[in-house]
Amino acid sequence: MSVTAPQLQSPRERRASLQASRSERYARMVEIRLMEERVLALFGEGLIPGTTHTSQGQEAVCVGIAAATRPTDTVACTYRGHGMALSLGVTREAVLGEILGRQIGCMGGLGGSMHLSDPRVGLLPTFAIVGAGIPIGAGAALTAQVLGNDDVAVSVFGDGASNIGAFHEGLNLASIWKLPVVFVCENNQYGEYTRIDRTTPVADIAVRAASYGIPGEVVDGQDIDAVEETVGRVVARARRGDGPTLVEAKTYRYAGHSRSDKATYRPAGELDQWLERDPITLFGEKLVAEGALDRARLEEIKAQAASDLERTLEVVLASPPPTEQQMMAPPTATGR
Amino acid sequence: MSVTAPQLQSPRERRASLQASRSERYARMVEIRLMEERVLALFGEGLIPGTTHTSQGQEAVCVGIAAATRPTDTVACTYRGHGMALSLGVTREAVLGEILGRQIGCMGGLGGSMHLSDPRVGLLPTFAIVGAGIPIGAGAALTAQVLGNDDVAVSVFGDGASNIGAFHEGLNLASIWKLPVVFVCENNQYGEYTRIDRTTPVADIAVRAASYGIPGEVVDGQDIDAVEETVGRVVARARRGDGPTLVEAKTYRYAGHSRSDKATYRPAGELDQWLERDPITLFGEKLVAEGALDRARLEEIKAQAASDLERTLEVVLASPPPTEQQMMAPPTATGR
Amino acid sequence: MAKLRMNQAIALALAEEMERDDHVIVLGEDIAEAEGSFKTSEGLLKRFGPNRVRDTPISEMGFMGLSVGAAATGLRPVVEIMFIEFLGVALDQLATEAALMHFLSGRKLTVPLTVRASVGSGLGFGCQHSQTLERWLLGAPGLKVAVASGARSAYGLTKAAVRDDDPVVVLEPRPLYGRREDFEPGEDAVISLGTGELLAQGTDVTIVALGQTVATALAGAEEAGWSADVIDLRTVQPWDRELVRASVAKTGRLVTVEENQFTAGWGSDVVSDVAANCHGDLSAPPLRLTAPDVPVPYGTALEQRYLPSAEYLADQVGLLLKTGTCPRPWWEGQ
Amino acid sequence: MAKLRMNQAIALALAEEMERDDHVIVLGEDIAEAEGSFKTSEGLLKRFGPNRVRDTPISEMGFMGLSVGAAATGLRPVVEIMFIEFLGVALDQLATEAALMHFLSGRKLTVPLTVRASVGSGLGFGCQHSQTLERWLLGAPGLKVAVASGARSAYGLTKAAVRDDDPVVVLEPRPLYGRREDFEPGEDAVISLGTGELLAQGTDVTIVALGQTVATALAGAEEAGWSADVIDLRTVQPWDRELVRASVAKTGRLVTVEENQFTAGWGSDVVSDVAANCHGDLSAPPLRLTAPDVPVPYGTALEQRYLPSAEYLADQVGLLLKTGTCPRPWWEGQ
Ligand SMILES: Cc1ncc(C[n+]2csc(CCOP(=O)(O)OP(=O)(O)O)c2C)c(N)n1
Ligand SMILES: Cc1ncc(C[n+]2csc(CCOP(=O)(O)OP(=O)(O)O)c2C)c(N)n1
Ligand SMILES: [Mg+2]
Ligand SMILES: [Mg+2]
């Protein structure tokens, strides 16, 4: 019995299986980790244009959010969005293909690493301008509120983004209109090469919720169950019509900010400390302790993910880059 | 003995006399009140182009700030800035002349009611874009910090402005750099025609200071002594190098938002309640109670202010509007 | 037929579109209870309720962003930016997010967003509340920009914008809000975005105008000793290249009348297109009539000096015809 | 003589100006400890300390605003905007506040602010990190905009900007940061803002280029069967109208080479000026070579197709000379 054959699954199916099964969540975290590591390697090989922002170490946050929401909910997230896209169900081919600039990518290879999306699982095009997605996510919640359905939206952003105006305006608007939106700050301790405490005078970004009269919560971003529980609870609150919440997930990115950044600005030992609480290891141990999976199974999942990734990469590399004609299609929906 | 003959005083002298004498502060508040009432009347007569924003009822805030600072300090304030300009020492001719679009105005009549300034008493051109002056004021504090002098800056803005991004970014920057700046929110309960509680989910804007790890204080904006004490104390703190403070002055504008707005959106009785705590009456009574002035003197001051205003108006109306040549002067300092 | 002020025509267009499609919502500062600073949303709150007609905080970046997100997920928001200058705090959401989102979604999402903003000089508001600033938006792939020249075109453009599946900005010259125009509302009045309108026909010159300057162009052409094709461009992005080129092919001369300052106004793009495509047709150099390269002055008297007037237009075109060269702008005579 | 990469030339210019005047400070995201995302502030923190070299939070509106206030009160701040697109969240502070503050102070305050921003395509960053966007700034009274075309002009323009008493934006094409150029640093290398430079002389055509396209223009002109005046505009606001007109008076033909999309690029203003002022001199219609009106594609291969290349330039100019009419752009052949 193989874990899954995700390449055969549609995004909706990938999402459903993740939501249904804890072991699938584990597998997805592994999938993300391996994909991100491979992306960095591919960047080193010159196969990825421009830049790319990976999320190793932060897998529990995105998978936890995907587990706590449904595909009709909307997610606005950032350029550091490969993991979120995979979590929500976007296929590996669509993600890796886009990062590599191939037609098989989710926008045909014309957008790139910073711009992943799939409306079928609620993923808005990921945002390359810091903070831009915060109010836009809240706008999806406005749609739900105006139409009177019970969808919610999740705006995901970094610690650094909490210092930009769009954060302030987005949270304030969501509060006064009681929009069904959850704001998740992935506090990975750094904005580019600068430690959060050099730009942000509060220890917990969650305290900023008080400025908007909404609840603020801190959650251990390395513990997927904690993320799912917290996000799930405040998503339910939003769905009930009780308004927005700010959730701060404390986490860490293992790699540098982008492309070839070696993150030499980090104090010695910091990475090691975080590696001790690796979200995949923690979750794996827990699943074993619970008796849900045994260690051999964990290894099988990893092996499966590795071979799935290889197959994905083959498929992606066989896909051509977009054509001149594709580039020249009008950028408007109406063609004018 | 006449109160003063302010028309003969330079802006610096007007500032110095206000800072030196409580009765002069009283006189200045009266001057502002009469000027603002006259401005509205002149608008009604068609003598003021475009729009104008008056500040009757808010006199204790601007005069209190002027009393608590010195002319080498910098003040950034808003289009509702006639009172602030007069408080800081800008002459009546310069203020009224600008509002009426005459050459005698502080920018030669080319700027208008929303754009008053006088660098000699630290007044930056008042800001017509909501929130713009908040970080710009902090920038003056950056100058003081970089140059190592002990000047401070005061950024003054409305309650409505506390929902705009520049507020968030400006306060955060001031905090992390410990800039010598005081942020004063003139909470006059309305942003244009909308009550503060419909746009702002916190009862006190001062609580937002916590988002930036700085002190926040609420002060009675109708009590000039309270404003002077509070602003003076936090200005001193900033001067010492101990960083910024957010001060919220609760106040009320008696007139509408601008030009001919009749403020019918206000609940019946609200204005009357505030009129019971009129800042000029309160301060006058206090001066009388203290024995500093007697009632006859208060009346004299008012009469003097009224006649000064008449004389100012005569002078201003005798001043021509700016010429085509003045309009055509290059907008750059270098002439290119 | 209805004789409406421009602000009434806009409110009517919005009401009709809200009636027609309950995904249309409107939001902005003081647009609900106060019915808009310029009374362009009169009656909407009462008729459609607070779920669809919303007063916002002073947070242009925020509510523009919300509207982009709402548009991408199924609504058709109409956002009011009270004065175009306030886009300076929200441009990212419009020019970088809304404009590119259809493209960035692999062409799967649409962003049927309408942004309305008041523009222009003539009311004495001073230099930061008197510009047209369409130049901030020109050249942005994905964005359409229309400019109303009166009640009729405001009505037709607003309806077209709300129905369009792309982000459309409709600019409304403030001095026209109070001016009445007779026209027939209804489906036939909806304007196809991207098309200009030939308002007068002549043989000597093609005058291209936009917004407020349409009236200037018509007035200037009326009494003159020459005759002109007068075109209301109506949409400045994309603009009706065919209409302008065809007219210039006939008249042999082009004059743009612009409210903006001289440098890099929309007229430069029109002139540049005509220069490239109608070179052989041009019997005189193309002429741009604009404001000078200084800030808009305070006060309505100087403002009138600042803007190109109908008399100035008549004179300049007369000189162009007589001399076959571009007359210098008034400010160079100084 | 020094052979420097463009980023080194910028760091050198900044260091020299900071040495020369201790009112010069630099600030931006990751410019101090990390020495700039593109290493344009290498060595500055070490040399001038954290009081004058400051890392900011991600708050472009905020730190641009701080810089405007600091400039108005005595400092000469140099702000880095990492990618020009980020101006979309800070435009108000630059175009509405900084640009107008001298005017609004009754001409009493000066705003010696320098804003540096990286621009352009060619490195595969995708559509929101690859534009030039000088169009957001063109036409703003009070603002100067310069564009570097290599180490030498980056050095000269940066020094000029820091010394200028008005707000100046210096745009730096990203692909040039790593490219070396030989030049003599020092006072003589400072460029007078507003002046273009004639880089090659010829008789058949005047080619006006800016930023990255200067190299394209020179390369295209080199092997061609025609000869050209090649002008590096250097400052795009105000731009050197005299230099361009004089050249066109000589050559009779104008071609602009622009990195931006076709609609409303800076070249439209150049063409429009020349069409008006050199009508009689033009023996062929003015031609604009630009990118097409679609978003910048991801990936360097398509990006190269997207941008006007030297070969395309050579071909198009050849056609212009041969036919006397504007050849169609490559994308209209499709
Ligand atoms: C408005 C804006 N400013 C600056 C940038 C450049 N930039 C890209 S990512 C980044 C750091 C963001 O940090 P954070 O919000 O903590 O997210 P993380 O990258 O850590 O996930 C910066 C400054 C940008 N994309 N947009
Ligand atoms: C960015 C921006 N948005 C909107 C406006 C229009 N506007 C001018 S004053 C005002 C209300 C401001 O309210 P508040 O900050 O409370 O100041 P007050 O007028 O009460 O003194 C608004 C919305 C503006 N000038 N700038
Ligand atoms: Mg971070
Ligand atoms: Mg207020």
PDB file of N, CA and C in Angstrom, chain B residues 282-331:
ATOM      1  N   LEU B 282     -13.510  77.770  30.285  1.00  0.00           N
ATOM      2  CA  LEU B 282     -12.867  77.067  31.405  1.00  0.00           C
ATOM      3  C   LEU B 282     -11.585  77.778  31.844  1.00  0.00           C
ATOM      4  N   PHE B 283     -10.805  78.143  30.859  1.00  0.00           N
ATOM      5  CA  PHE B 283      -9.513  78.752  31.180  1.00  0.00           C
ATOM      6  C   PHE B 283      -9.717  80.155  31.758  1.00  0.00           C
ATOM      7  N   GLY B 284     -10.658  80.863  31.182  1.00  0.00           N
ATOM      8  CA  GLY B 284     -10.962  82.202  31.706  1.00  0.00           C
ATOM      9  C   GLY B 284     -11.404  82.133  33.164  1.00  0.00           C
ATOM     10  N   GLU B 285     -12.321  81.204  33.455  1.00  0.00           N
ATOM     11  CA  GLU B 285     -12.806  81.068  34.831  1.00  0.00           C
ATOM     12  C   GLU B 285     -11.648  80.738  35.767  1.00  0.00           C
ATOM     13  N   LYS B 286     -10.766  79.889  35.290  1.00  0.00           N
ATOM     14  CA  LYS B 286      -9.647  79.473  36.120  1.00  0.00           C
ATOM     15  C   LYS B 286      -8.717  80.652  36.408  1.00  0.00           C
ATOM     16  N   LEU B 287      -8.480  81.439  35.382  1.00  0.00           N
ATOM     17  CA  LEU B 287      -7.611  82.600  35.568  1.00  0.00           C
ATOM     18  C   LEU B 287      -8.240  83.574  36.555  1.00  0.00           C
ATOM     19  N   VAL B 288      -9.549  83.701  36.471  1.00  0.00           N
ATOM     20  CA  VAL B 288     -10.247  84.578  37.408  1.00  0.00           C
ATOM     21  C   VAL B 288     -10.167  83.997  38.819  1.00  0.00           C
ATOM     22  N   ALA B 289     -10.416  82.682  38.908  1.00  0.00           N
ATOM     23  CA  ALA B 289     -10.377  82.024  40.221  1.00  0.00           C
ATOM     24  C   ALA B 289      -8.991  82.146  40.845  1.00  0.00           C
ATOM     25  N   GLU B 290      -8.003  82.033  40.031  1.00  0.00           N
ATOM     26  CA  GLU B 290      -6.625  82.160  40.523  1.00  0.00           C
ATOM     27  C   GLU B 290      -6.280  83.600  40.890  1.00  0.00           C
ATOM     28  N   GLY B 291      -7.128  84.515  40.466  1.00  0.00           N
ATOM     29  CA  GLY B 291      -6.811  85.920  40.690  1.00  0.00           C
ATOM     30  C   GLY B 291      -5.830  86.491  39.687  1.00  0.00           C
ATOM     31  N   ALA B 292      -5.542  85.742  38.666  1.00  0.00           N
ATOM     32  CA  ALA B 292      -4.592  86.223  37.667  1.00  0.00           C
ATOM     33  C   ALA B 292      -5.194  87.337  36.811  1.00  0.00           C
ATOM     34  N   LEU B 293      -6.447  87.190  36.508  1.00  0.00           N
ATOM     35  CA  LEU B 293      -7.152  88.208  35.728  1.00  0.00           C
ATOM     36  C   LEU B 293      -8.529  88.409  36.337  1.00  0.00           C
ATOM     37  N   ASP B 294      -9.102  89.566  36.100  1.00  0.00           N
ATOM     38  CA  ASP B 294     -10.500  89.697  36.528  1.00  0.00           C
ATOM     39  C   ASP B 294     -11.409  89.656  35.307  1.00  0.00           C
ATOM     40  N   ARG B 295     -12.708  89.570  35.586  1.00  0.00           N
ATOM     41  CA  ARG B 295     -13.651  89.407  34.479  1.00  0.00           C
ATOM     42  C   ARG B 295     -13.596  90.550  33.480  1.00  0.00           C
ATOM     43  N   ALA B 296     -13.386  91.715  33.973  1.00  0.00           N
ATOM     44  CA  ALA B 296     -13.328  92.871  33.074  1.00  0.00           C
ATOM     45  C   ALA B 296     -12.160  92.703  32.095  1.00  0.00           C
ATOM     46  N   ARG B 297     -11.079  92.181  32.620  1.00  0.00           N
ATOM     47  CA  ARG B 297      -9.898  91.970  31.789  1.00  0.00           C
ATOM     48  C   ARG B 297     -10.203  90.945  30.678  1.00  0.00           C
ATOM     49  N   LEU B 298     -10.944  89.896  31.055  1.00  0.00           N
ATOM     50  CA  LEU B 298     -11.322  88.909  30.038  1.00  0.00           C
ATOM     51  C   LEU B 298     -12.081  89.598  28.911  1.00  0.00           C
ATOM     52  N   GLU B 299     -12.986  90.470  29.301  1.00  0.00           N
ATOM     53  CA  GLU B 299     -13.781  91.162  28.279  1.00  0.00           C
ATOM     54  C   GLU B 299     -12.899  92.077  27.441  1.00  0.00           C
ATOM     55  N   GLU B 300     -11.971  92.729  28.105  1.00  0.00           N
ATOM     56  CA  GLU B 300     -11.028  93.590  27.383  1.00  0.00           C
ATOM     57  C   GLU B 300     -10.234  92.790  26.346  1.00  0.00           C
ATOM     58  N   ILE B 301      -9.787  91.638  26.796  1.00  0.00           N
ATOM     59  CA  ILE B 301      -9.011  90.787  25.882  1.00  0.00           C
ATOM     60  C   ILE B 301      -9.843  90.440  24.656  1.00  0.00           C
ATOM     61  N   LYS B 302     -11.091  90.097  24.906  1.00  0.00           N
ATOM     62  CA  LYS B 302     -11.955  89.743  23.781  1.00  0.00           C
ATOM     63  C   LYS B 302     -12.162  90.936  22.856  1.00  0.00           C
ATOM     64  N   ALA B 303     -12.367  92.079  23.460  1.00  0.00           N
ATOM     65  CA  ALA B 303     -12.595  93.276  22.648  1.00  0.00           C
ATOM     66  C   ALA B 303     -11.345  93.601  21.833  1.00  0.00           C
ATOM     67  N   GLN B 304     -10.224  93.489  22.508  1.00  0.00           N
ATOM     68  CA  GLN B 304      -8.952  93.758  21.812  1.00  0.00           C
ATOM     69  C   GLN B 304      -8.779  92.783  20.638  1.00  0.00           C
ATOM     70  N   ALA B 305      -9.068  91.501  20.897  1.00  0.00           N
ATOM     71  CA  ALA B 305      -8.910  90.492  19.849  1.00  0.00           C
ATOM     72  C   ALA B 305      -9.838  90.795  18.680  1.00  0.00           C
ATOM     73  N   ALA B 306     -11.038  91.208  19.015  1.00  0.00           N
ATOM     74  CA  ALA B 306     -11.994  91.517  17.950  1.00  0.00           C
ATOM     75  C   ALA B 306     -11.496  92.686  17.114  1.00  0.00           C
ATOM     76  N   SER B 307     -10.991  93.700  17.782  1.00  0.00           N
ATOM     77  CA  SER B 307     -10.560  94.848  16.986  1.00  0.00           C
ATOM     78  C   SER B 307      -9.268  94.519  16.240  1.00  0.00           C
ATOM     79  N   ASP B 308      -8.399  93.736  16.851  1.00  0.00           N
ATOM     80  CA  ASP B 308      -7.205  93.298  16.124  1.00  0.00           C
ATOM     81  C   ASP B 308      -7.599  92.531  14.865  1.00  0.00           C
ATOM     82  N   LEU B 309      -8.592  91.701  15.015  1.00  0.00           N
ATOM     83  CA  LEU B 309      -9.017  90.896  13.869  1.00  0.00           C
ATOM     84  C   LEU B 309      -9.552  91.801  12.757  1.00  0.00           C
ATOM     85  N   GLU B 310     -10.316  92.814  13.154  1.00  0.00           N
ATOM     86  CA  GLU B 310     -10.845  93.731  12.136  1.00  0.00           C
ATOM     87  C   GLU B 310      -9.709  94.398  11.390  1.00  0.00           C
ATOM     88  N   ARG B 311      -8.723  94.839  12.154  1.00  0.00           N
ATOM     89  CA  ARG B 311      -7.591  95.504  11.518  1.00  0.00           C
ATOM     90  C   ARG B 311      -6.850  94.539  10.584  1.00  0.00           C
ATOM     91  N   THR B 312      -6.675  93.304  11.072  1.00  0.00           N
ATOM     92  CA  THR B 312      -6.014  92.288  10.247  1.00  0.00           C
ATOM     93  C   THR B 312      -6.762  92.097   8.936  1.00  0.00           C
ATOM     94  N   LEU B 313      -8.056  91.999   9.057  1.00  0.00           N
ATOM     95  CA  LEU B 313      -8.864  91.743   7.873  1.00  0.00           C
ATOM     96  C   LEU B 313      -8.719  92.890   6.867  1.00  0.00           C
ATOM     97  N   GLU B 314      -8.695  94.098   7.401  1.00  0.00           N
ATOM     98  CA  GLU B 314      -8.500  95.250   6.515  1.00  0.00           C
ATOM     99  C   GLU B 314      -7.182  95.143   5.756  1.00  0.00           C
ATOM    100  N   VAL B 315      -6.145  94.849   6.522  1.00  0.00           N
ATOM    101  CA  VAL B 315      -4.819  94.724   5.903  1.00  0.00           C
ATOM    102  C   VAL B 315      -4.822  93.618   4.850  1.00  0.00           C
ATOM    103  N   VAL B 316      -5.429  92.508   5.205  1.00  0.00           N
ATOM    104  CA  VAL B 316      -5.434  91.362   4.296  1.00  0.00           C
ATOM    105  C   VAL B 316      -6.227  91.682   3.034  1.00  0.00           C
ATOM    106  N   LEU B 317      -7.374  92.313   3.219  1.00  0.00           N
ATOM    107  CA  LEU B 317      -8.199  92.599   2.042  1.00  0.00           C
ATOM    108  C   LEU B 317      -7.530  93.627   1.137  1.00  0.00           C
ATOM    109  N   ALA B 318      -6.619  94.393   1.713  1.00  0.00           N
ATOM    110  CA  ALA B 318      -5.892  95.354   0.892  1.00  0.00           C
ATOM    111  C   ALA B 318      -4.747  94.697   0.123  1.00  0.00           C
ATOM    112  N   SER B 319      -4.436  93.481   0.497  1.00  0.00           N
ATOM    113  CA  SER B 319      -3.337  92.781  -0.172  1.00  0.00           C
ATOM    114  C   SER B 319      -3.868  92.091  -1.427  1.00  0.00           C
ATOM    115  N   PRO B 320      -3.169  92.216  -2.545  1.00  0.00           N
ATOM    116  CA  PRO B 320      -3.677  91.616  -3.778  1.00  0.00           C
ATOM    117  C   PRO B 320      -3.494  90.106  -3.803  1.00  0.00           C
ATOM    118  N   PRO B 321      -4.245  89.429  -4.621  1.00  0.00           N
ATOM    119  CA  PRO B 321      -3.989  87.999  -4.851  1.00  0.00           C
ATOM    120  C   PRO B 321      -2.653  87.839  -5.563  1.00  0.00           C
ATOM    121  N   PRO B 322      -2.097  86.655  -5.532  1.00  0.00           N
ATOM    122  CA  PRO B 322      -0.803  86.440  -6.189  1.00  0.00           C
ATOM    123  C   PRO B 322      -0.918  86.671  -7.688  1.00  0.00           C
ATOM    124  N   THR B 323       0.188  87.000  -8.290  1.00  0.00           N
ATOM    125  CA  THR B 323       0.204  87.295  -9.722  1.00  0.00           C
ATOM    126  C   THR B 323       0.546  86.041 -10.526  1.00  0.00           C
ATOM    127  N   GLU B 324       0.300  86.176 -11.805  1.00  0.00           N
ATOM    128  CA  GLU B 324       0.698  85.138 -12.737  1.00  0.00           C
ATOM    129  C   GLU B 324       2.196  84.834 -12.620  1.00  0.00           C
ATOM    130  N   GLN B 325       2.995  85.891 -12.465  1.00  0.00           N
ATOM    131  CA  GLN B 325       4.443  85.685 -12.351  1.00  0.00           C
ATOM    132  C   GLN B 325       4.767  84.867 -11.107  1.00  0.00           C
ATOM    133  N   GLN B 326       4.089  85.170 -10.016  1.00  0.00           N
ATOM    134  CA  GLN B 326       4.341  84.401  -8.789  1.00  0.00           C
ATOM    135  C   GLN B 326       3.945  82.938  -8.977  1.00  0.00           C
ATOM    136  N   MET B 327       2.832  82.734  -9.628  1.00  0.00           N
ATOM    137  CA  MET B 327       2.403  81.361  -9.911  1.00  0.00           C
ATOM    138  C   MET B 327       3.432  80.620 -10.751  1.00  0.00           C
ATOM    139  N   MET B 328       4.063  81.336 -11.673  1.00  0.00           N
ATOM    140  CA  MET B 328       4.961  80.679 -12.625  1.00  0.00           C
ATOM    141  C   MET B 328       6.377  80.452 -12.100  1.00  0.00           C
ATOM    142  N   ALA B 329       6.680  80.913 -10.901  1.00  0.00           N
ATOM    143  CA  ALA B 329       8.010  80.643 -10.346  1.00  0.00           C
ATOM    144  C   ALA B 329       8.192  79.133 -10.252  1.00  0.00           C
ATOM    145  N   PRO B 330       9.381  78.629 -10.580  1.00  0.00           N
ATOM    146  CA  PRO B 330       9.567  77.175 -10.591  1.00  0.00           C
ATOM    147  C   PRO B 330       9.307  76.569  -9.211  1.00  0.00           C
ATOM    148  N   PRO B 331       8.726  75.384  -9.194  1.00  0.00           N
ATOM    149  CA  PRO B 331       8.422  74.740  -7.911  1.00  0.00           C
ATOM    150  C   PRO B 331       9.655  74.138  -7.241  1.00  0.00           C
TER     151      PRO B 331
END
